[in-house]
PDB file of C-alpha atoms in Angstrom:
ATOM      1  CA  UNK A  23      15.088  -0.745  18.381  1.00 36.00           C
ATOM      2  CA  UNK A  24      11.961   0.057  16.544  1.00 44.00           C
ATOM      3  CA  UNK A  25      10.934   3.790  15.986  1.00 51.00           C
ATOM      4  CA  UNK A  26       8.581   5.860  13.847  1.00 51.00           C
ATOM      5  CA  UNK A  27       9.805   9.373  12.068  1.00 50.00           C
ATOM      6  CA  UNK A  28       6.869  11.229  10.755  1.00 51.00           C
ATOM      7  CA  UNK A  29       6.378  14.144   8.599  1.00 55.00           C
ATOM      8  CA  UNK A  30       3.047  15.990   8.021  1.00 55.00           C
ATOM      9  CA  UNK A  31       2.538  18.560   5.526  1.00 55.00           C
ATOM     10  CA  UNK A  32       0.450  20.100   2.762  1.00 58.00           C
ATOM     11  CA  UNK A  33       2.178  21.492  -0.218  1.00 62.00           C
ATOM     12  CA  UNK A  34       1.284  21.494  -4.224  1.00 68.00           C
ATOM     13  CA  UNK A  35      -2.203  20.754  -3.171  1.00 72.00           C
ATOM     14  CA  UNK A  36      -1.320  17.471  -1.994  1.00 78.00           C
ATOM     15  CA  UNK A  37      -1.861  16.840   2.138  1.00 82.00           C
ATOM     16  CA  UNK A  38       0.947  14.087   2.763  1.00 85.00           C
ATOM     17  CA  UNK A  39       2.365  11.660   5.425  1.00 86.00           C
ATOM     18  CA  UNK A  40       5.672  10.566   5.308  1.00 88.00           C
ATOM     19  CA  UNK A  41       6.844   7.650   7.829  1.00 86.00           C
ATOM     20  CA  UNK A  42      10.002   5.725   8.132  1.00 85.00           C
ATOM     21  CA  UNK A  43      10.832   3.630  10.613  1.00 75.00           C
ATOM     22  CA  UNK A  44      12.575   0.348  11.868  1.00 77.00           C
ATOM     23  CA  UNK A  45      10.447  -2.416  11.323  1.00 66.00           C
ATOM     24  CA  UNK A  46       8.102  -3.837  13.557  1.00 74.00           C
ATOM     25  CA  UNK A  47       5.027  -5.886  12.856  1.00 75.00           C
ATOM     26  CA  UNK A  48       3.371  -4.478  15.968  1.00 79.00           C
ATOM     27  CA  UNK A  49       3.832  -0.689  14.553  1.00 80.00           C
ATOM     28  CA  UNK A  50       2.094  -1.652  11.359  1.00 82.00           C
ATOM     29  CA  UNK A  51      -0.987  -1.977  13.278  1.00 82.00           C
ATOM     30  CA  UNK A  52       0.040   1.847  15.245  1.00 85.00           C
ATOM     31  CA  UNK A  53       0.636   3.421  11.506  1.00 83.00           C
ATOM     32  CA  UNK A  54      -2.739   2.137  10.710  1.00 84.00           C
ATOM     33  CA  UNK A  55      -4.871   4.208  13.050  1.00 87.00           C
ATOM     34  CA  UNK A  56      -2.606   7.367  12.313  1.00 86.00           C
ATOM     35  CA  UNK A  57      -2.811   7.228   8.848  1.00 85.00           C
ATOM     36  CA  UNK A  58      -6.587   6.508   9.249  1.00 87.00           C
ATOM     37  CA  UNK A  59      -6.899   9.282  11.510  1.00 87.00           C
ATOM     38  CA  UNK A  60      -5.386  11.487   9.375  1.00 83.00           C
ATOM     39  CA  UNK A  61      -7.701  10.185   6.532  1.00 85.00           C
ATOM     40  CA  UNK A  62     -10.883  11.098   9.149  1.00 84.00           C
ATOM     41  CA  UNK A  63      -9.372  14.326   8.711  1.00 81.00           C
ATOM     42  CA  UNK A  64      -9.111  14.985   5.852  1.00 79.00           C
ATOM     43  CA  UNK A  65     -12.214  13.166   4.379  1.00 84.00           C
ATOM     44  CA  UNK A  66     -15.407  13.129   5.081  1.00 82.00           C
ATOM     45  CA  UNK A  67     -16.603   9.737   3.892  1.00 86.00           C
ATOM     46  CA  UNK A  68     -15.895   6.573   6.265  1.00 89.00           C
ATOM     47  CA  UNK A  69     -16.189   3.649   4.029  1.00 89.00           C
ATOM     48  CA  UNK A  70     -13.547   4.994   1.966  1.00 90.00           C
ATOM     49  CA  UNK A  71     -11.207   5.993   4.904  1.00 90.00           C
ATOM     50  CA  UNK A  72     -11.389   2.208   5.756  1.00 91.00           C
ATOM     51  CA  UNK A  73     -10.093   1.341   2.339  1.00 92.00           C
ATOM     52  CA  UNK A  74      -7.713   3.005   2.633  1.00 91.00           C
ATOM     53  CA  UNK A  75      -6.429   1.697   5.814  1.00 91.00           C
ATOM     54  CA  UNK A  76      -6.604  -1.744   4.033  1.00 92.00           C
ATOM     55  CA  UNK A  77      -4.523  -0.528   1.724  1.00 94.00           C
ATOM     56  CA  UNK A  78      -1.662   1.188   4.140  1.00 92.00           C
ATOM     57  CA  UNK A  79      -2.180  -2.045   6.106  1.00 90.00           C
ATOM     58  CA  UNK A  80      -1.542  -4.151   3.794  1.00 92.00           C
ATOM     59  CA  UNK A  81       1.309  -2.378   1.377  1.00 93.00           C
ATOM     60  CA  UNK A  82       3.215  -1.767   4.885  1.00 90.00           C
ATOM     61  CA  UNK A  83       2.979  -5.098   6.645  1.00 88.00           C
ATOM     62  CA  UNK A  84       4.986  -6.363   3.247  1.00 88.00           C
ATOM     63  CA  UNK A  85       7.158  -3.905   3.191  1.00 89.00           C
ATOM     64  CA  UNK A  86       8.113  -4.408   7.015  1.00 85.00           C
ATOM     65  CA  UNK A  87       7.980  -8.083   6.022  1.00 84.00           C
ATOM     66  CA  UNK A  88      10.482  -8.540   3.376  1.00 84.00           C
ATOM     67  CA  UNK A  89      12.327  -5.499   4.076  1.00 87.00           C
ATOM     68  CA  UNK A  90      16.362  -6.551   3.842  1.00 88.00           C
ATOM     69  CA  UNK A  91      17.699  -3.809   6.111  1.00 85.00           C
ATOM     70  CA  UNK A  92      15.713  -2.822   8.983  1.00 75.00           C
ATOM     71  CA  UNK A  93      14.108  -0.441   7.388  1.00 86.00           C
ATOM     72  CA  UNK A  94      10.724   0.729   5.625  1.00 89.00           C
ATOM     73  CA  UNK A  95       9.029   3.904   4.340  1.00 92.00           C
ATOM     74  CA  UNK A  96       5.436   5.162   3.591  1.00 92.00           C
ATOM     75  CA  UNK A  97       4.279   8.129   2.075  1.00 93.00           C
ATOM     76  CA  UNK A  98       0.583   9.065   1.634  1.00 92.00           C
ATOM     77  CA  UNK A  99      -0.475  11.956   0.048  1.00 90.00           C
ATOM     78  CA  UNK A 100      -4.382  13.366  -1.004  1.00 89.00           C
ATOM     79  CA  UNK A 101      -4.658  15.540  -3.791  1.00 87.00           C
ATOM     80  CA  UNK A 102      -7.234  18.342  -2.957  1.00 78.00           C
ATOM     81  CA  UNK A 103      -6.930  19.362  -6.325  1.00 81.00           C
ATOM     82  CA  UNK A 104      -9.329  17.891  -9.164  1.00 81.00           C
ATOM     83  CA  UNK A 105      -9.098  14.957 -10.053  1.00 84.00           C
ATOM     84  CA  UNK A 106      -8.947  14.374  -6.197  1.00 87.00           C
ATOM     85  CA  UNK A 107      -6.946  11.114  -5.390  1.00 92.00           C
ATOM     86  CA  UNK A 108      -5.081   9.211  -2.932  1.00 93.00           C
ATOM     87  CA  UNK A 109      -1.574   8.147  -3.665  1.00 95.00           C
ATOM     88  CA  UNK A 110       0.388   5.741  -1.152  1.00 95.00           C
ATOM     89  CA  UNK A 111       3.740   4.354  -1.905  1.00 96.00           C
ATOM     90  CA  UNK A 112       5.595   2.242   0.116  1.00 95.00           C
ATOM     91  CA  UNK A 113       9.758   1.357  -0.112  1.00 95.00           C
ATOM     92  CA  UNK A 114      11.808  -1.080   1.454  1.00 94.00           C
ATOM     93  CA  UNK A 115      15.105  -3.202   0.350  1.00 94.00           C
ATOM     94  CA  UNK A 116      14.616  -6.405  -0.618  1.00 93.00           C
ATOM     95  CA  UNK A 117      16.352  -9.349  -1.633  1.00 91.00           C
ATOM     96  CA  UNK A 118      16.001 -10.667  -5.517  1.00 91.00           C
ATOM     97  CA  UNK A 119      14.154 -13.700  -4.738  1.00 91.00           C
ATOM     98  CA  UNK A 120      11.456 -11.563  -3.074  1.00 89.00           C
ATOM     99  CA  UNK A 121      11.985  -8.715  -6.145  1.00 91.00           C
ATOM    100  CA  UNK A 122      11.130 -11.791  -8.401  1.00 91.00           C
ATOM    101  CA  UNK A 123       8.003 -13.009  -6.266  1.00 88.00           C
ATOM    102  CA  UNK A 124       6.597  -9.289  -6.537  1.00 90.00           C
ATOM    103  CA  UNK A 125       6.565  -9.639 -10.093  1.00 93.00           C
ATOM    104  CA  UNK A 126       5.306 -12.711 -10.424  1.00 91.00           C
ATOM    105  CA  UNK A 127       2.044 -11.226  -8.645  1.00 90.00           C
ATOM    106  CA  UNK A 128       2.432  -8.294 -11.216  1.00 94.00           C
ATOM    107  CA  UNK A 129       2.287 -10.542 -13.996  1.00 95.00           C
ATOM    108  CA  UNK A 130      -0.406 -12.379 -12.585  1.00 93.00           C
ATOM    109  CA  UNK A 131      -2.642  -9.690 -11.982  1.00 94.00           C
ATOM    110  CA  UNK A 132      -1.292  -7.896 -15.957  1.00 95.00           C
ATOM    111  CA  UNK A 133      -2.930 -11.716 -16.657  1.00 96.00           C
ATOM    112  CA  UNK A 134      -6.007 -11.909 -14.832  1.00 95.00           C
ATOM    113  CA  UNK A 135      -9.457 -10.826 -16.635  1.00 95.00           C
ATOM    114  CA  UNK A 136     -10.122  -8.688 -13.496  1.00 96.00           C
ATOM    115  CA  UNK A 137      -8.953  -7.611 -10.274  1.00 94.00           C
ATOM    116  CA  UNK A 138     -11.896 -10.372  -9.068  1.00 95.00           C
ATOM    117  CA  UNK A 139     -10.282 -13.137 -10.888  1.00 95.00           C
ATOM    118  CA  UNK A 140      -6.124 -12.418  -9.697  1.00 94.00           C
ATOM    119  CA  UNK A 141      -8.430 -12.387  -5.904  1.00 93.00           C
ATOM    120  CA  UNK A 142      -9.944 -15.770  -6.421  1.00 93.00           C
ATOM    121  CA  UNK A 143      -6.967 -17.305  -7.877  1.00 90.00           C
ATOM    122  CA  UNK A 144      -5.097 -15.837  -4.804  1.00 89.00           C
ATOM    123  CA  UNK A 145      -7.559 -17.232  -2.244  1.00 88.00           C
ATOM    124  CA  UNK A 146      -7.586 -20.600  -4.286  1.00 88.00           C
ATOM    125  CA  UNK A 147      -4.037 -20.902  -3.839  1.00 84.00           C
ATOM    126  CA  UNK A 148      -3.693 -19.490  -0.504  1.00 79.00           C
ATOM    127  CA  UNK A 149      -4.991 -22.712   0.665  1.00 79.00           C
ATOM    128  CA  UNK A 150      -1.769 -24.778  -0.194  1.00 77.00           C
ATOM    129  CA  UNK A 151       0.686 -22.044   0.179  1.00 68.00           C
ATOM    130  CA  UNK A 152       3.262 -21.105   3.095  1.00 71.00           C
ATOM    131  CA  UNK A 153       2.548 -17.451   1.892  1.00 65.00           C
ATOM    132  CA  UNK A 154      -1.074 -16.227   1.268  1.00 63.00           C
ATOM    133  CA  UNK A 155       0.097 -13.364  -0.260  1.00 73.00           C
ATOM    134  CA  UNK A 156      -3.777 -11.799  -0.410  1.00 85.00           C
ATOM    135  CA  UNK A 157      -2.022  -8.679   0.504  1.00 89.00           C
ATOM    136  CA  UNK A 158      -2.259  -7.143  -3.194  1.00 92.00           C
ATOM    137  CA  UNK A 159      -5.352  -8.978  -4.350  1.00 93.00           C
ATOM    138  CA  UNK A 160      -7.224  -7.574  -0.836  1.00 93.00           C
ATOM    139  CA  UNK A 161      -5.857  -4.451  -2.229  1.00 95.00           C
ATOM    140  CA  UNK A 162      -7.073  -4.225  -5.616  1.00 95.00           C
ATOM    141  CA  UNK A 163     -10.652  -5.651  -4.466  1.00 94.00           C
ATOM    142  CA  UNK A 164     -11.400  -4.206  -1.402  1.00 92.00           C
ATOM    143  CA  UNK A 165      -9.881  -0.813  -1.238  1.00 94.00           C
ATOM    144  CA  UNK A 166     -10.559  -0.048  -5.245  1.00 94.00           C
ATOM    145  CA  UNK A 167      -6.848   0.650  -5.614  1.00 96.00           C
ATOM    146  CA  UNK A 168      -4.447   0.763  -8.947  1.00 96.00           C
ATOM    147  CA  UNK A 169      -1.494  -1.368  -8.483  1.00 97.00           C
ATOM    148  CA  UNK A 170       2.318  -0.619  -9.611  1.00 96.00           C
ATOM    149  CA  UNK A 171       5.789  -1.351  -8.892  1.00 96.00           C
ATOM    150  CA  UNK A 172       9.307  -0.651  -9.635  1.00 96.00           C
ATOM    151  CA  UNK A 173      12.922  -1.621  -8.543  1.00 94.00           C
ATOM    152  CA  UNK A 174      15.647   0.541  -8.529  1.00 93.00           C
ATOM    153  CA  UNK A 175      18.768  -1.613  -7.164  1.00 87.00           C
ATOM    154  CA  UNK A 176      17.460  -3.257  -4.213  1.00 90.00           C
ATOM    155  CA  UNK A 177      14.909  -0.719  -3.266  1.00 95.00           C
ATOM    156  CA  UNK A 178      11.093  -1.708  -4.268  1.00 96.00           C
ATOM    157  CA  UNK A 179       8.592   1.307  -4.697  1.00 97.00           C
ATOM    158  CA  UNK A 180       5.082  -0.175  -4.703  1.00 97.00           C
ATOM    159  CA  UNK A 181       2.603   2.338  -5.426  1.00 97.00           C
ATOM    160  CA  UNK A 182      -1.499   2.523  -5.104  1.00 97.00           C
ATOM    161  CA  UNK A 183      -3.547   4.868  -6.628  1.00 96.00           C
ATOM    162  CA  UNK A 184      -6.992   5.671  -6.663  1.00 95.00           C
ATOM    163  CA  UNK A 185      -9.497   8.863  -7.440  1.00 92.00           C
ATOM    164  CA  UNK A 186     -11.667   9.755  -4.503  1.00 85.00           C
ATOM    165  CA  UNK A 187     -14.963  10.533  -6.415  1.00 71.00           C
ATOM    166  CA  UNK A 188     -18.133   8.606  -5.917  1.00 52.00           C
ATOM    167  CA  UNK A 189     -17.514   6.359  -8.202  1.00 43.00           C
ATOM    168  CA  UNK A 190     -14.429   5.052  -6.897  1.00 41.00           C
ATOM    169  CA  UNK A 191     -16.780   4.300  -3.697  1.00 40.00           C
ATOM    170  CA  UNK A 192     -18.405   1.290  -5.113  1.00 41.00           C
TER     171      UNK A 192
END
């Protein structure tokens, strides 16, 4: 049975969300509107609330994805101290052939001359693939986001990061 936990708060300057929940790809979609509703909340600029939603979109809909368990969590917090950022992590289990997929995207994006480049190679061979796996190139493009990872047993952490200034907004 799929359900939703949530936990809203504001503490060391940081306003945060905290979900966990049975996965479900039809509550990816529901955690999407609250998290951007909470973003229209707590921001004031539209274009960048809808990068961000990109960005919980797409971290959670892998994590509900290849999570090994049943289970997924997402945490994201905005710093209302300077410098003012967004931080959103997600965590799931997952098995080690998907561990060793995610870093083969790390690598490839370590590799790539830009963010651009890892996008266009994704979209080039997301035309013969099972998998797009645009998920973290949409990421990186479209929402302005820093990309990293870690593992710790069979629990994967991915984390984006970005500052909310204006110049993050182009």
């Amino acid at each position: 049975m799929s359900g939703m936990s949530p936990t809203i708060g504001k503490t060391d300057g940081k306003y945060y969300i905290e979900l966990s929940f049975a996965p479900s790809m039809s509550l990816v979609t529901i955690v999407r509107r609250f998290v951007s509703g909470f973003f229209d909340l707590v921001l004031d600029d539209p274009g960048l609330t809808a990068k961000l939603a990109v960005t919980v979109h797409e971290l959670l809909e892998n994590a509900v994805k290849f999570s090994r368990d049943g289970d997924a969590f997402i945490r994201v917090a905005l710093s209302t101290e300077d410098p003012r950022t967004v931080e959103i992590e997600t965590r799931n289990r997952a098995s080690a052939e998907e561990t060793g997929t995610l870093q083969t995207l790390f690598d490839e994006i370590t590799a790539a001359a830009s963010p651009m480049d890892f996008y266009v190679a994704r979209m080039e061979r997301s035309l013969d693939a099972d998998r797009s796996q645009l998920g973290l190139a949409r990421v990186l493009v479209e929402a302005g986001m820093e990309l990293t990872y870690e593992t710790k047993d069979e629990l994967v952490y991915v984390y984006a990061k970005r500052p909310l200034h204006e110049a993050a907004n182009a």
